[in-house]
XYZ file of C-alpha atoms in Angstrom:
773
model
C -0.359 38.394 5.464
C 0.400 34.978 3.937
C 3.664 33.275 4.699
C 6.006 33.486 1.711
C 9.371 31.829 1.538
C 11.722 31.564 -1.400
C 14.868 29.521 -1.666
C 15.891 31.686 -4.618
C 17.454 35.042 -3.816
C 15.384 38.123 -3.387
C 16.044 40.381 -6.346
C 17.070 43.241 -4.089
C 20.712 44.152 -3.235
C 22.330 41.821 -0.731
C 24.329 43.750 1.903
C 26.231 40.620 2.800
C 28.037 40.626 -0.543
C 30.812 43.080 -1.515
C 29.622 43.048 -5.118
C 25.825 42.819 -4.994
C 25.371 42.729 -8.780
C 28.439 41.178 -10.343
C 26.427 39.436 -13.066
C 24.549 42.620 -13.993
C 27.737 44.703 -14.100
C 29.479 42.142 -16.319
C 26.478 41.956 -18.628
C 26.321 45.750 -19.019
C 30.079 45.933 -19.728
C 29.946 43.181 -22.367
C 26.924 44.801 -24.031
C 28.779 48.134 -24.137
C 31.899 46.472 -25.537
C 29.756 44.897 -28.258
C 28.202 48.281 -29.069
C 24.641 46.966 -28.572
C 21.646 48.731 -27.132
C 19.394 46.781 -24.756
C 16.817 46.523 -27.553
C 19.401 45.138 -29.974
C 20.642 42.559 -27.437
C 17.047 41.573 -26.696
C 16.370 41.003 -30.380
C 19.542 38.955 -30.838
C 19.114 36.806 -27.714
C 15.312 36.620 -27.656
C 15.466 37.675 -23.985
C 13.023 40.464 -23.187
C 14.128 44.106 -22.868
C 12.565 44.201 -19.381
C 14.512 41.133 -18.232
C 17.875 42.467 -19.502
C 17.205 45.854 -17.903
C 16.321 44.232 -14.556
C 19.479 42.077 -14.643
C 21.770 44.996 -15.413
C 20.261 47.166 -12.643
C 20.523 44.373 -10.056
C 16.787 43.837 -9.751
C 17.175 40.274 -11.016
C 20.529 38.660 -10.267
C 19.944 34.994 -11.053
C 18.767 34.323 -14.632
C 18.147 30.753 -15.729
C 20.979 28.859 -17.382
C 19.326 28.958 -20.795
C 18.964 32.761 -20.474
C 22.698 33.102 -19.727
C 23.576 30.898 -22.699
C 21.325 32.933 -24.995
C 23.101 36.131 -23.895
C 26.557 34.562 -24.329
C 25.719 33.576 -27.903
C 24.171 36.939 -28.753
C 27.192 38.821 -27.366
C 29.664 36.525 -29.129
C 31.801 36.294 -25.965
C 35.184 34.555 -26.032
C 35.557 31.472 -23.849
C 37.124 33.206 -20.830
C 34.532 36.006 -20.733
C 31.689 33.516 -21.225
C 32.995 31.410 -18.323
C 33.198 34.464 -16.064
C 29.617 35.470 -16.900
C 28.367 31.931 -16.224
C 30.274 31.811 -12.906
C 28.754 35.108 -11.772
C 25.261 33.710 -12.473
C 26.048 30.493 -10.570
C 27.398 32.516 -7.626
C 24.182 34.476 -7.490
C 22.163 31.243 -7.380
C 24.434 29.812 -4.682
C 24.000 32.876 -2.483
C 20.266 32.763 -3.113
C 19.893 29.139 -2.037
C 21.916 29.780 1.112
C 19.421 32.343 2.433
C 17.906 30.416 5.413
C 15.208 32.937 6.227
C 13.557 32.183 2.887
C 13.643 28.370 3.091
C 10.292 26.502 2.906
C 8.900 24.922 6.092
C 10.814 21.871 7.197
C 9.774 18.497 5.916
C 8.518 15.735 8.206
C 11.570 13.739 9.268
C 9.712 10.418 9.379
C 7.722 10.914 6.171
C 6.672 7.455 5.007
C 5.085 6.010 1.888
C 3.458 7.942 -0.951
C 5.909 6.412 -3.427
C 3.449 6.521 -6.299
C 2.474 10.125 -5.608
C 6.095 11.272 -5.345
C 6.896 9.480 -8.588
C 3.939 11.242 -10.257
C 5.275 14.618 -9.112
C 8.763 13.617 -10.247
C 7.448 12.942 -13.747
C 5.949 16.437 -13.783
C 9.285 17.914 -12.651
C 10.971 16.182 -15.594
C 8.319 17.469 -17.969
C 8.713 21.013 -16.663
C 12.464 20.872 -17.454
C 11.878 20.299 -21.159
C 12.629 23.257 -23.470
C 9.725 25.640 -23.034
C 7.022 25.918 -25.618
C 5.983 29.525 -25.320
C 2.550 28.643 -26.643
C 1.938 26.118 -23.833
C 1.215 26.809 -20.188
C 3.830 25.794 -17.591
C 3.300 22.636 -15.548
C 0.699 23.064 -12.789
C -0.251 20.215 -10.405
C -3.303 20.273 -8.134
C -3.149 17.922 -5.135
C -6.561 17.752 -3.465
C -8.306 15.622 -0.886
C -9.994 15.538 2.502
C -8.367 16.990 5.628
C -5.760 14.962 7.491
C -4.283 13.200 4.450
C -0.925 15.000 4.466
C -1.241 17.073 1.279
C 1.161 19.741 2.561
C 3.635 17.136 3.840
C 3.646 15.446 0.419
C 4.223 18.770 -1.351
C 7.141 19.707 0.930
C 8.662 16.239 0.613
C 8.538 16.549 -3.162
C 10.067 20.045 -2.973
C 12.966 18.740 -0.898
C 13.498 15.760 -3.185
C 13.487 17.738 -6.434
C 14.902 21.107 -5.274
C 18.097 20.706 -7.319
C 15.979 20.695 -10.467
C 15.001 24.323 -9.791
C 18.137 26.524 -9.851
C 16.077 29.667 -9.263
C 14.662 28.337 -6.028
C 11.446 27.352 -4.284
C 8.639 29.726 -3.330
C 6.197 28.629 -0.636
C 2.927 30.479 0.013
C 0.292 29.541 2.596
C -2.960 30.715 1.001
C -4.919 30.135 4.254
C -7.888 28.827 2.330
C -9.889 27.888 5.429
C -9.591 31.262 7.158
C -12.770 33.249 7.649
C -11.199 35.955 5.457
C -8.516 34.340 3.265
C -5.984 36.671 1.625
C -6.963 38.258 -1.681
C -4.972 37.641 -4.868
C -3.721 41.251 -5.011
C -2.241 40.941 -1.494
C -0.632 37.628 -2.375
C 0.860 39.121 -5.530
C 2.332 42.016 -3.553
C 4.009 39.600 -1.173
C 5.285 37.398 -3.992
C 6.662 40.337 -5.968
C 8.544 41.739 -2.986
C 9.902 38.246 -2.284
C 11.110 38.187 -5.888
C 13.025 41.432 -5.296
C 10.659 44.096 -6.530
C 10.654 47.176 -4.306
C 7.199 47.674 -2.856
C 7.082 51.212 -4.227
C 7.482 49.790 -7.742
C 4.610 47.296 -7.425
C 1.513 48.465 -9.377
C -1.695 49.042 -7.469
C -3.885 47.216 -9.978
C -4.223 43.419 -9.595
C -3.934 42.755 -13.335
C -0.792 44.869 -13.612
C 0.688 43.111 -10.606
C -0.075 39.735 -12.162
C 1.561 40.795 -15.456
C 4.677 42.021 -13.612
C 4.832 38.808 -11.594
C 4.506 36.591 -14.671
C 7.185 38.571 -16.503
C 9.589 37.860 -13.634
C 8.768 34.143 -13.532
C 9.059 33.835 -17.302
C 12.861 34.125 -16.980
C 13.157 31.735 -14.035
C 13.076 28.031 -13.343
C 11.481 27.963 -9.909
C 9.165 25.689 -7.961
C 6.066 27.516 -6.746
C 4.206 25.883 -3.843
C 0.708 27.256 -3.224
C -0.628 25.585 -0.087
C -4.239 25.390 1.094
C -6.011 27.268 -1.694
C -9.559 28.421 -1.102
C -10.775 28.392 -4.722
C -9.846 28.945 -8.348
C -10.266 32.739 -8.169
C -7.620 32.999 -5.451
C -5.119 30.870 -7.375
C -5.569 31.863 -11.000
C -3.709 35.242 -10.817
C -0.731 33.499 -9.134
C -0.071 30.998 -11.911
C 2.904 31.610 -14.230
C 1.974 32.440 -17.790
C 5.013 30.967 -19.555
C 8.472 29.594 -18.862
C 9.773 26.686 -16.816
C 8.455 27.463 -13.359
C 6.427 24.533 -12.024
C 3.508 25.081 -9.653
C 2.082 22.670 -7.069
C -1.240 23.625 -5.450
C -2.836 21.888 -2.486
C -6.481 22.326 -1.585
C -9.331 20.473 0.022
C -11.330 21.452 -3.035
C -10.743 19.905 -6.436
C -10.347 23.335 -8.106
C -12.023 21.811 -11.146
C -12.354 25.214 -12.822
C -8.600 25.470 -13.436
C -7.680 24.538 -16.957
C -4.567 22.773 -18.303
C -3.526 21.303 -14.950
C -2.496 17.833 -13.790
C -4.614 16.501 -10.926
C -4.032 14.119 -8.045
C -6.782 13.275 -5.572
C -4.837 12.067 -2.554
C -6.202 8.866 -0.988
C -5.697 7.556 2.525
C -2.479 5.625 3.007
C -2.399 2.015 1.967
C -2.643 -0.182 5.059
C 0.988 -1.275 4.768
C 2.133 2.358 4.501
C -0.001 3.291 7.495
C 1.634 0.577 9.599
C 5.088 1.681 8.387
C 4.316 5.270 9.444
C 3.274 4.096 12.919
C 6.515 2.113 13.193
C 8.538 5.192 12.218
C 6.761 7.378 14.785
C 6.999 5.056 17.786
C 10.463 3.784 16.885
C 11.726 0.392 15.734
C 12.284 -0.981 19.243
C 8.770 -0.392 20.455
C 7.269 -1.395 17.122
C 9.103 -4.721 17.232
C 7.760 -5.381 20.739
C 4.141 -5.037 19.578
C 2.254 -7.783 17.694
C 1.735 -6.898 14.050
C -2.003 -7.467 14.483
C -2.079 -4.596 16.999
C -0.350 -2.226 14.562
C -2.791 -3.233 11.841
C -5.719 -2.684 14.197
C -4.470 0.771 15.186
C -4.013 1.747 11.539
C -7.584 0.647 10.852
C -8.933 2.559 13.867
C -7.176 5.670 12.523
C -8.726 5.163 9.114
C -5.199 5.143 7.598
C -5.183 8.951 7.852
C -1.646 10.310 8.349
C -2.792 12.945 10.854
C -4.705 10.409 12.963
C -1.766 7.987 12.806
C 0.615 10.703 13.972
C -1.669 11.615 16.864
C -2.002 7.974 17.936
C 1.755 7.441 17.626
C 2.525 10.587 19.639
C 0.109 9.484 22.360
C 1.949 6.190 22.632
C 5.291 8.014 22.820
C 4.004 10.281 25.586
C 2.703 7.271 27.543
C 5.431 4.626 27.434
C 3.441 2.343 29.746
C 0.525 2.111 27.311
C 0.372 -0.864 24.970
C -1.216 -0.543 21.547
C -3.814 -3.057 22.686
C -4.824 -0.726 25.523
C -5.099 2.256 23.173
C -7.133 0.170 20.754
C -9.568 -0.795 23.501
C -10.092 2.881 24.271
C -10.523 3.770 20.596
C -13.077 0.973 20.139
C -15.802 3.239 21.555
C -16.781 5.208 18.445
C -18.406 7.973 20.482
C -15.082 8.727 22.217
C -12.660 8.052 19.368
C -12.386 11.635 18.131
C -11.848 12.925 21.672
C -9.038 10.412 22.184
C -7.279 11.298 18.932
C -5.642 14.355 20.490
C -1.939 14.879 21.183
C -0.902 18.337 22.336
C -2.072 20.839 19.732
C -2.819 18.053 17.238
C -6.511 17.141 17.084
C -8.076 15.024 14.376
C -11.362 16.911 14.688
C -9.749 20.342 14.239
C -9.129 20.163 10.460
C -12.548 18.578 10.009
C -14.133 21.510 11.817
C -12.331 24.023 9.599
C -13.975 22.488 6.531
C -17.338 22.128 8.282
C -17.424 25.851 9.073
C -17.145 26.629 5.359
C -20.466 24.916 4.588
C -23.784 26.484 3.706
C -26.630 25.800 6.155
C -28.193 23.169 3.858
C -24.881 21.365 3.322
C -24.083 21.412 7.050
C -27.471 19.898 7.906
C -27.030 17.293 5.161
C -23.570 16.426 6.486
C -24.874 15.898 10.020
C -27.863 13.794 9.005
C -25.946 11.604 6.602
C -24.430 10.102 9.761
C -27.822 8.435 10.320
C -27.457 6.301 7.184
C -26.516 2.772 8.313
C -24.535 1.605 5.283
C -21.056 2.602 4.092
C -22.297 4.478 1.006
C -25.509 5.919 -0.355
C -27.200 7.351 -3.408
C -28.831 10.703 -4.033
C -32.412 9.745 -3.157
C -31.440 8.282 0.206
C -29.323 11.333 1.020
C -32.301 13.569 0.215
C -34.508 11.557 2.585
C -31.945 11.734 5.384
C -31.451 15.492 4.951
C -35.123 16.301 4.469
C -34.376 18.064 1.160
C -35.588 17.828 -2.396
C -33.425 15.843 -4.778
C -31.945 18.904 -6.490
C -31.141 20.653 -3.215
C -29.604 17.440 -1.865
C -27.453 17.036 -4.977
C -26.076 20.568 -4.576
C -25.336 19.882 -0.889
C -23.548 16.606 -1.682
C -21.376 18.301 -4.294
C -20.489 21.016 -1.798
C -19.508 18.388 0.773
C -17.443 16.469 -1.763
C -15.736 19.664 -2.919
C -14.536 20.354 0.637
C -13.411 16.768 1.184
C -16.091 15.976 3.781
C -17.579 13.291 1.521
C -15.855 11.001 -0.921
C -17.486 10.305 -4.302
C -17.945 6.571 -4.861
C -18.973 4.718 -8.010
C -22.077 5.445 -10.088
C -23.024 8.729 -8.468
C -22.859 7.417 -4.916
C -21.024 8.912 -1.943
C -19.355 7.626 1.197
C -17.814 8.873 4.423
C -14.314 8.218 5.614
C -14.783 6.339 8.907
C -13.454 9.178 11.081
C -15.448 11.753 9.134
C -18.622 9.773 9.836
C -17.819 9.941 13.557
C -17.306 13.692 13.254
C -20.670 14.053 11.468
C -22.307 12.010 14.216
C -20.742 14.267 16.856
C -22.025 17.402 15.085
C -25.490 15.831 14.853
C -25.554 15.175 18.604
C -24.227 18.653 19.396
C -26.379 20.732 17.059
C -29.749 19.000 16.723
C -32.383 18.085 19.294
C -33.218 14.504 20.148
C -36.667 14.912 18.567
C -35.180 16.268 15.344
C -32.734 13.357 15.134
C -35.454 10.780 15.776
C -37.771 12.350 13.220
C -35.038 12.392 10.559
C -34.070 8.785 11.262
C -37.680 7.581 11.253
C -38.340 9.296 7.910
C -35.256 7.684 6.389
C -36.061 4.212 7.789
C -39.624 4.417 6.490
C -38.446 5.360 3.003
C -35.887 2.549 2.947
C -38.397 -0.076 4.088
C -41.132 1.106 1.711
C -38.732 1.151 -1.235
C -37.377 -2.276 -0.290
C -40.916 -3.685 -0.350
C -41.682 -2.040 -3.694
C -38.405 -3.314 -5.182
C -38.748 -6.845 -3.827
C -42.275 -7.222 -5.160
C -40.976 -7.109 -8.722
C -39.846 -10.702 -8.059
C -42.874 -11.877 -6.084
C -45.330 -14.058 -8.062
C -48.272 -12.398 -6.335
C -47.314 -8.937 -7.623
C -44.979 -9.537 -10.635
C -44.765 -5.860 -11.457
C -43.575 -4.070 -8.365
C -45.323 -2.637 -5.390
C -45.811 0.876 -6.745
C -43.906 4.017 -5.845
C -40.531 2.366 -6.220
C -38.213 1.204 -9.022
C -39.703 1.304 -12.512
C -38.489 -2.118 -13.701
C -37.218 -5.443 -12.427
C -33.683 -4.513 -13.532
C -33.837 -1.208 -11.670
C -35.302 -2.969 -8.635
C -32.507 -5.531 -8.609
C -29.851 -2.791 -8.797
C -31.504 -0.854 -5.980
C -31.773 -3.886 -3.675
C -28.116 -4.763 -4.165
C -26.648 -1.255 -4.026
C -28.691 -0.174 -1.013
C -28.540 -3.606 0.648
C -26.664 -2.533 3.771
C -28.867 0.545 4.095
C -32.254 -1.189 3.904
C -30.843 -4.009 6.028
C -29.758 -1.447 8.635
C -33.244 0.094 8.470
C -34.727 -3.383 8.991
C -32.627 -3.812 12.131
C -33.714 -0.395 13.390
C -37.373 -1.202 12.721
C -37.061 -4.505 14.568
C -35.434 -2.784 17.561
C -38.206 -0.185 17.744
C -41.115 -2.622 17.443
C -42.124 -1.903 13.834
C -42.840 -5.607 13.354
C -45.397 -5.425 10.538
C -42.906 -3.498 8.389
C -40.172 -6.049 9.142
C -42.310 -8.971 7.988
C -43.469 -7.020 4.915
C -39.867 -6.486 3.790
C -38.970 -10.150 4.337
C -42.058 -11.308 2.424
C -41.200 -9.005 -0.469
C -37.589 -10.151 -0.586
C -38.296 -13.916 -0.429
C -38.188 -14.713 -4.136
C -35.459 -12.193 -4.893
C -33.229 -13.822 -2.271
C -33.353 -17.004 -4.371
C -31.510 -15.047 -7.091
C -28.863 -13.533 -4.808
C -28.089 -16.356 -2.411
C -24.448 -15.312 -1.852
C -25.461 -12.141 0.051
C -24.344 -12.769 3.623
C -27.278 -11.248 5.543
C -30.314 -13.251 4.409
C -30.251 -15.469 7.481
C -30.452 -12.465 9.809
C -33.169 -10.862 7.672
C -35.396 -13.912 8.128
C -34.509 -14.407 11.778
C -35.658 -10.834 12.392
C -38.862 -11.383 10.427
C -39.616 -14.652 12.260
C -39.181 -12.864 15.588
C -41.456 -10.041 14.396
C -44.128 -12.518 13.280
C -43.993 -14.104 16.723
C -44.235 -10.678 18.386
C -47.325 -9.955 16.263
C -48.980 -13.143 17.602
C -49.434 -14.581 14.091
C -48.797 -18.380 14.062
C -49.302 -18.710 10.321
C -46.990 -15.750 9.662
C -44.466 -17.257 12.023
C -44.598 -20.508 10.001
C -43.943 -18.523 6.797
C -40.893 -16.779 8.207
C -39.500 -19.852 9.952
C -39.614 -21.529 6.546
C -37.548 -18.630 5.199
C -35.069 -19.164 8.038
C -34.754 -22.842 7.135
C -34.141 -21.975 3.487
C -31.455 -19.425 4.456
C -29.620 -21.980 6.598
C -29.444 -24.388 3.650
C -29.035 -22.128 0.626
C -27.082 -19.179 2.071
C -25.324 -20.154 5.295
C -24.478 -23.650 4.015
C -25.620 -25.089 7.335
C -28.261 -27.696 6.381
C -27.660 -29.318 9.756
C -29.356 -26.281 11.365
C -32.197 -26.004 8.838
C -34.374 -28.802 10.209
C -35.355 -27.195 13.538
C -37.040 -24.053 12.080
C -38.687 -26.107 9.316
C -40.107 -28.607 11.844
C -41.483 -25.723 13.932
C -42.965 -24.159 10.791
C -44.599 -27.495 9.950
C -46.099 -27.703 13.441
C -47.488 -24.159 13.326
C -48.830 -24.555 9.773
C -50.536 -27.839 10.664
C -52.151 -26.249 13.727
C -53.307 -23.327 11.564
C -54.673 -25.696 8.897
C -52.463 -24.184 6.181
C -51.500 -26.837 3.589
C -49.383 -24.354 1.605
C -46.979 -23.635 4.463
C -46.956 -27.324 5.409
C -45.828 -28.060 1.841
C -43.098 -25.416 2.003
C -41.903 -26.832 5.327
C -41.581 -30.285 3.756
C -39.771 -28.739 0.770
C -37.229 -27.051 3.024
C -36.805 -30.222 5.078
C -36.103 -32.054 1.829
C -33.696 -29.365 0.584
C -31.703 -29.596 3.809
C -31.634 -33.403 3.600
C -30.445 -33.239 -0.005
C -27.683 -30.783 0.911
C -26.636 -33.180 3.701
C -26.377 -35.991 1.132
C -29.479 -37.828 2.368
C -31.167 -38.399 -1.007
C -33.842 -40.856 0.177
C -35.040 -38.457 2.905
C -35.183 -35.653 0.341
C -37.301 -37.821 -1.998
C -39.671 -38.668 0.840
C -40.043 -35.003 1.803
C -40.770 -34.057 -1.823
C -43.400 -36.788 -1.904
C -45.097 -35.206 1.162
C -44.897 -31.684 -0.282
C -46.319 -32.253 -3.781
C -49.916 -33.262 -2.851
C -50.104 -30.430 -0.322
C -49.004 -27.882 -2.959
C -51.598 -29.349 -5.359
C -54.335 -29.116 -2.723
C -53.435 -25.498 -2.053
C -53.306 -24.687 -5.780
C -49.769 -23.332 -5.322
C -48.171 -24.121 -8.668
C -45.094 -22.016 -7.911
C -44.490 -24.287 -4.925
C -45.435 -27.405 -6.879
C -42.707 -26.614 -9.401
C -40.177 -26.334 -6.567
C -41.392 -29.672 -5.141
C -40.892 -31.368 -8.516
C -37.399 -29.840 -8.755
C -36.585 -31.228 -5.314
C -37.831 -34.693 -6.271
C -35.877 -34.751 -9.528
C -32.734 -33.402 -7.887
C -32.828 -35.941 -5.073
C -33.261 -38.772 -7.625
C -30.197 -37.496 -9.489
C -28.272 -37.289 -6.246
C -29.123 -40.936 -5.613
C -27.703 -41.884 -9.018
C -31.118 -42.393 -10.630
C -30.502 -39.956 -13.485
C -32.999 -41.373 -15.979
C -35.783 -41.139 -13.398
C -34.597 -37.643 -12.561
C -34.839 -36.603 -16.212
C -38.394 -37.999 -16.323
C -39.371 -35.779 -13.380
C -37.716 -32.770 -15.015
C -39.787 -33.542 -18.118
C -42.910 -33.511 -15.912
C -41.780 -30.109 -14.685
C -41.262 -28.871 -18.245
C -44.803 -29.996 -19.082
C -46.082 -28.091 -16.033
C -44.295 -24.934 -17.156
C -46.054 -25.157 -20.538
C -49.549 -25.797 -19.056
C -51.496 -22.486 -19.034
C -53.753 -23.707 -16.246
C -51.031 -24.846 -13.880
C -47.885 -23.025 -14.941
C -46.028 -21.042 -12.288
C -46.062 -17.265 -12.609
C -43.697 -15.927 -15.296
C -41.271 -14.423 -12.779
C -40.838 -17.859 -11.167
C -41.222 -19.885 -14.356
C -38.230 -18.336 -16.117
C -35.957 -19.024 -13.160
C -37.346 -22.548 -12.789
C -36.817 -23.279 -16.488
C -33.205 -22.213 -16.268
C -32.514 -24.538 -13.362
C -34.499 -27.347 -14.998
C -32.317 -27.391 -18.107
C -29.142 -26.905 -16.050
C -29.950 -29.989 -13.962
C -31.002 -32.041 -16.976
C -27.666 -31.130 -18.544
C -25.802 -32.329 -15.451
C -27.665 -35.660 -15.512
C -27.001 -36.083 -19.231
C -23.339 -35.299 -18.617
C -23.205 -38.089 -16.030
C -24.908 -40.422 -18.529
C -22.180 -39.487 -21.052
C -24.715 -38.130 -23.525
C -22.419 -35.280 -24.474
C -24.299 -33.668 -27.350
C -27.655 -33.699 -25.538
C -26.003 -32.308 -22.391
C -24.382 -29.444 -24.320
C -27.749 -28.614 -25.886
C -29.456 -28.565 -22.478
C -26.785 -26.286 -20.962
C -27.143 -23.879 -23.882
C -30.919 -23.728 -23.376
C -30.396 -23.078 -19.653
C -28.013 -20.120 -20.012
C -30.400 -17.371 -21.286
C -33.034 -17.721 -18.520
C -30.331 -18.011 -15.866
C -28.682 -14.837 -17.172
C -32.021 -13.010 -17.347
C -32.760 -14.016 -13.766
C -29.341 -12.856 -12.591
C -28.575 -16.064 -10.681
C -24.814 -15.835 -11.077
C -23.912 -18.945 -9.087
C -26.171 -21.083 -11.271
C -24.749 -19.461 -14.400
C -21.260 -20.424 -13.193
C -22.352 -24.048 -12.700
C -23.977 -24.070 -16.137
C -20.845 -22.743 -17.841
C -18.744 -25.306 -15.986
C -21.044 -28.088 -17.202
C -21.022 -26.744 -20.754
C -17.225 -26.441 -20.744
C -16.836 -29.994 -19.460
C -19.218 -31.291 -22.136
C -17.549 -29.394 -24.985
C -14.199 -30.827 -23.909
C -15.689 -34.334 -24.248
C -16.910 -33.417 -27.731
C -13.393 -32.334 -28.725
C -14.297 -28.632 -29.003
C -11.391 -27.655 -26.798
C -11.162 -23.914 -27.527
C -14.882 -23.427 -26.792
C -14.482 -25.531 -23.655
C -11.639 -23.343 -22.389
C -13.694 -20.202 -22.966
C -16.677 -21.522 -20.977
C -14.507 -22.851 -18.146
C -12.723 -19.500 -17.847
C -16.087 -17.724 -17.666
C -17.122 -20.143 -14.929
C -13.950 -19.326 -12.968
C -14.498 -15.568 -13.290
C -18.095 -15.754 -12.078
C -17.413 -18.232 -9.276
C -14.550 -16.094 -7.977
C -17.015 -13.220 -7.620
C -20.047 -14.981 -6.142
C -19.115 -18.605 -5.461
C -19.372 -21.462 -4.992
C -15.696 -21.603 -4.031
C -15.277 -25.307 -4.852
C -16.377 -24.635 -8.424
C -13.308 -22.442 -8.960
C -11.010 -25.347 -8.124
C -13.015 -27.776 -10.249
C -12.979 -25.491 -13.294
C -9.262 -24.751 -12.912
C -8.643 -28.499 -12.705
C -10.554 -29.038 -15.951
C -8.551 -26.290 -17.638
C -5.309 -27.889 -16.479
C -6.442 -31.222 -17.993
C -7.002 -29.479 -21.335
C -3.464 -28.076 -21.321
C -2.377 -24.732 -22.812
C -3.842 -23.485 -26.119
C -1.983 -24.493 -29.251
C 1.078 -22.349 -29.900
C 1.439 -21.186 -26.285
C 4.595 -22.206 -24.492
C 4.409 -23.778 -21.082
C 6.993 -22.203 -18.775
């Protein structure tokens, strides 16, 4: 049977008292003195006939204060008699709360944090104390979340904190929601009714009648009902009060989304500071002070900020006083052993995970295990379906089942993610329950899908394809979203393919991503992508391909890693290989990347010379996409050398090229090139103090830069436009553009642009009418 405790009195006679029903006897005497029947008193007081009858017969000895006051008024009692009746009710409540056998489980002595959650529950307690609206349902709170988060501990802490607000006591019921055969509602109602003082022989056999009897009792009480570890809505619904001031708190791993008119709290992991504070409480202030704060932070991170894992780690340290946190951290660093190490006595982090796992359907369990193969921190529906080997609809149902039990956490935009320790548990179940061949087959299928989709998505931005590679995203916008959202997943698949010798697929992904990477330069992994592809090209014995991918490496050093000092070596090797292979196109790109690195190093004359070497080679190869980049390099290096008028002339040559149907770059490259062209012309005009022309050029640049999604360039353009508008005296417009530049640069960089834009804003001063404090 479920555990039931109640800090209110049982409504059965108490042998420890000499007058077990003083309140009921007084009430009956006063009613007789007033010449009222029970029905007449009920009508006058608006207290039910059943409630008055139960109080007089001793079956309910502790009515709420408002019930007592209603009876006093209806009976017209003089002051002394009213005081005596109130005192008898208070005495009954005092005796009830002193009954230790019915107290809830003890709270955790070193409970730490959860200030926001406790405050949320406190607000609900205050709301539940308001005069009841008999048309509205009582306050019900559902606290849900994955295992190990301390849902029960939070509920008990709240009960202890707010117990005085519930004069009719606290009921605690363990619903055993993860048992193989959890208790049925009718059994729970029987236990609750007997705890409320109803003799078992007087409890109806029918569940609906039991529920009605139970709700009638709670209607006259102000109690706190704690329903812990609910299995589902059907188990809980019959236990909820129907009216009155009793407040209910339910905990469950499931969201219980079918319950209506409830307040919900999805419990997160502890904030990192709270996690460290909990560790300090567990191991004691002396030992905590002796450990470096970085070690405590590291241990909290290794425990995933889960209260249960933190308690286990803290208890292990207490049981081994010679262990340092650094030593424990070294042991926990091995992910394959971490779950086995997070054990302290009968506390095991994997145990509550396993209870939820055993509730799963076969399809959801297999999905859970195989999701551990996904390399990134989160994933979408299609990738989950590939990992699980299911159709999209079946995979969606499995993901919802996993999220409902707290084994997966919903992320933004229909995506899902694992808690770190839950991922380790899924990996352990995968190793224990599936063969090596099955695991390899599932991983290979997922890697293939990720690589193929990455190629199809990247080709939307490749001049050669300019419409996608087929079988992937349906538009450039969709392709861009997919590449960014699944970036750590396809990048992980690329690493796996490289490690297993799938070199042709590695180079195909890098080739497809080359032009897209120009739009998303702030992503931190481009350098490794192109290092992997260069190594794969070498492994394939393809000198020309190796030149291509070494050129990508050089570009990534300059544009992404901000290390132009390291960009020359791969570009020189690419130039050598391309020359040996007789490939003027890759020779031209090598010179372009040599010039880009020189320009970034501040060596304008070297950059101009490199551009001069690249342009005729691009022309000979008929590569007008490359030729446009060579002209951009030449113009930019002239501007860097202070030769802005000559730079503008070269940009004008580039603009003419973009308009020439026979030599124009492909549209996907041309739009991006046009945006940068007008941005750079604007910067040169700004330097030449031609404010109006500069503003016009920046405005022309913005739309193509926005369409191309090159956020860093958009930030630079808005900074230039804001600076120009300030010179033209259009201060309010200038502030708006500079603020936009700050917002974008804070997200994607460059970092120095944030400081520059903030400096410009400071020069402009506050808007008119705003005080400076």
